[in-house]
Amino acid sequence: MTVHVTIEMDEAVKAKLDAVSMSRGLPSGDLLLEAAERIAREHDALEAAIIEAETSLAAGKGSPHEDVVARLHARRALWTSAA
C-alpha cells in the first residue's frame, strides 16, 4: 500500500533538498523516501541493540561502571595524544 504525505519545510531547506536532488539526479520525493527508510532502519537497529543489551545485563554479562569509565578515559588519552 502506498500513502501520500504532505510536509511543510522552509524555503532554505527546500533549496538544499532541490540542490541535492539535482546533484544526485533523483526526484526530491525519492530522496525524502530514502531518508525516511534510513531513519526507520536505524530505529530498528537501535531497538534491537537495546533489547540485546538488556538481555545481556539480565544474564549478568554487564561491565562495572568503573571499568567502562576507565576504558573511556584511556581511549580519550590515546585520541588526545595522537592529535
CSV table of C-alpha atoms in Angstrom, one decimal:
chain,number,residue,atom,x,y,z
A,1,MET,CA,0.0,0.0,0.0
A,2,THR,CA,1.3,3.5,-0.8
A,3,VAL,CA,0.4,6.6,1.1
A,4,HIS,CA,1.0,10.2,0.1
A,5,VAL,CA,2.4,12.6,2.7
A,6,THR,CA,2.5,16.4,2.6
A,7,ILE,CA,5.1,18.2,4.8
A,8,GLU,CA,5.9,21.8,5.5
A,9,MET,CA,9.5,22.9,5.2
A,10,ASP,CA,11.1,26.4,5.0
A,11,GLU,CA,12.4,27.6,1.7
A,12,ALA,CA,16.1,27.3,2.7
A,13,VAL,CA,15.6,23.6,3.4
A,14,LYS,CA,13.7,23.2,0.2
A,15,ALA,CA,16.5,24.8,-1.7
A,16,LYS,CA,19.1,22.5,-0.2
A,17,LEU,CA,16.8,19.5,-1.0
A,18,ASP,CA,16.5,20.6,-4.6
A,19,ALA,CA,20.3,21.0,-4.9
A,20,VAL,CA,20.9,17.5,-3.5
A,21,SER,CA,18.1,16.2,-5.8
A,22,MET,CA,19.7,17.8,-8.8
A,23,SER,CA,23.2,16.6,-7.9
A,24,ARG,CA,22.1,13.0,-7.5
A,25,GLY,CA,19.7,13.0,-10.4
A,26,LEU,CA,16.8,11.9,-8.3
A,27,PRO,CA,13.4,13.5,-7.6
A,28,SER,CA,13.2,15.1,-4.2
A,29,GLY,CA,10.4,12.7,-3.2
A,30,ASP,CA,12.8,9.8,-3.7
A,31,LEU,CA,15.4,11.5,-1.5
A,32,LEU,CA,12.9,12.0,1.2
A,33,LEU,CA,11.7,8.4,1.0
A,34,GLU,CA,15.3,7.2,1.2
A,35,ALA,CA,15.9,9.4,4.3
A,36,ALA,CA,12.7,8.0,5.9
A,37,GLU,CA,13.7,4.4,5.2
A,38,ARG,CA,17.2,5.1,6.7
A,39,ILE,CA,15.6,6.5,9.8
A,40,ALA,CA,13.3,3.5,10.1
A,41,ARG,CA,16.3,1.1,9.7
A,42,GLU,CA,18.4,2.9,12.3
A,43,HIS,CA,15.5,3.0,14.7
A,44,ASP,CA,15.0,-0.8,14.3
A,45,ALA,CA,18.8,-1.4,14.8
A,46,LEU,CA,18.8,0.8,17.9
A,47,GLU,CA,15.8,-1.1,19.3
A,48,ALA,CA,17.5,-4.4,18.7
A,49,ALA,CA,20.7,-3.2,20.3
A,50,ILE,CA,18.8,-2.1,23.4
A,51,ILE,CA,17.0,-5.4,23.7
A,52,GLU,CA,20.3,-7.3,23.3
A,53,ALA,CA,21.9,-5.1,25.9
A,54,GLU,CA,19.0,-5.6,28.4
A,55,THR,CA,19.1,-9.3,27.8
A,56,SER,CA,22.9,-9.4,28.4
A,57,LEU,CA,22.6,-7.4,31.6
A,58,ALA,CA,19.8,-9.6,32.8
A,59,ALA,CA,22.1,-12.6,32.3
A,60,GLY,CA,24.8,-10.9,34.4
A,61,LYS,CA,27.1,-10.1,31.5
A,62,GLY,CA,27.5,-6.4,32.2
A,63,SER,CA,30.6,-4.4,32.9
A,64,PRO,CA,31.0,-2.4,36.1
A,65,HIS,CA,30.6,1.3,35.6
A,66,GLU,CA,34.1,2.0,36.9
A,67,ASP,CA,35.6,-0.3,34.3
A,68,VAL,CA,33.7,1.4,31.5
A,69,VAL,CA,34.8,4.8,32.6
A,70,ALA,CA,38.4,3.7,32.9
A,71,ARG,CA,38.3,2.4,29.3
A,72,LEU,CA,36.8,5.6,28.0
A,73,HIS,CA,39.4,7.7,29.8
A,74,ALA,CA,42.2,5.5,28.3
A,75,ARG,CA,40.7,5.8,24.9
A,76,ARG,CA,40.4,9.6,25.2
A,77,ALA,CA,44.0,9.8,26.3
A,78,LEU,CA,45.1,7.9,23.2
A,79,TRP,CA,43.0,10.3,21.0
A,80,THR,CA,44.3,13.5,22.6
A,81,SER,CA,48.0,12.3,22.5
A,82,ALA,CA,47.6,11.4,18.8
A,83,ALA,CA,46.3,14.8,17.9
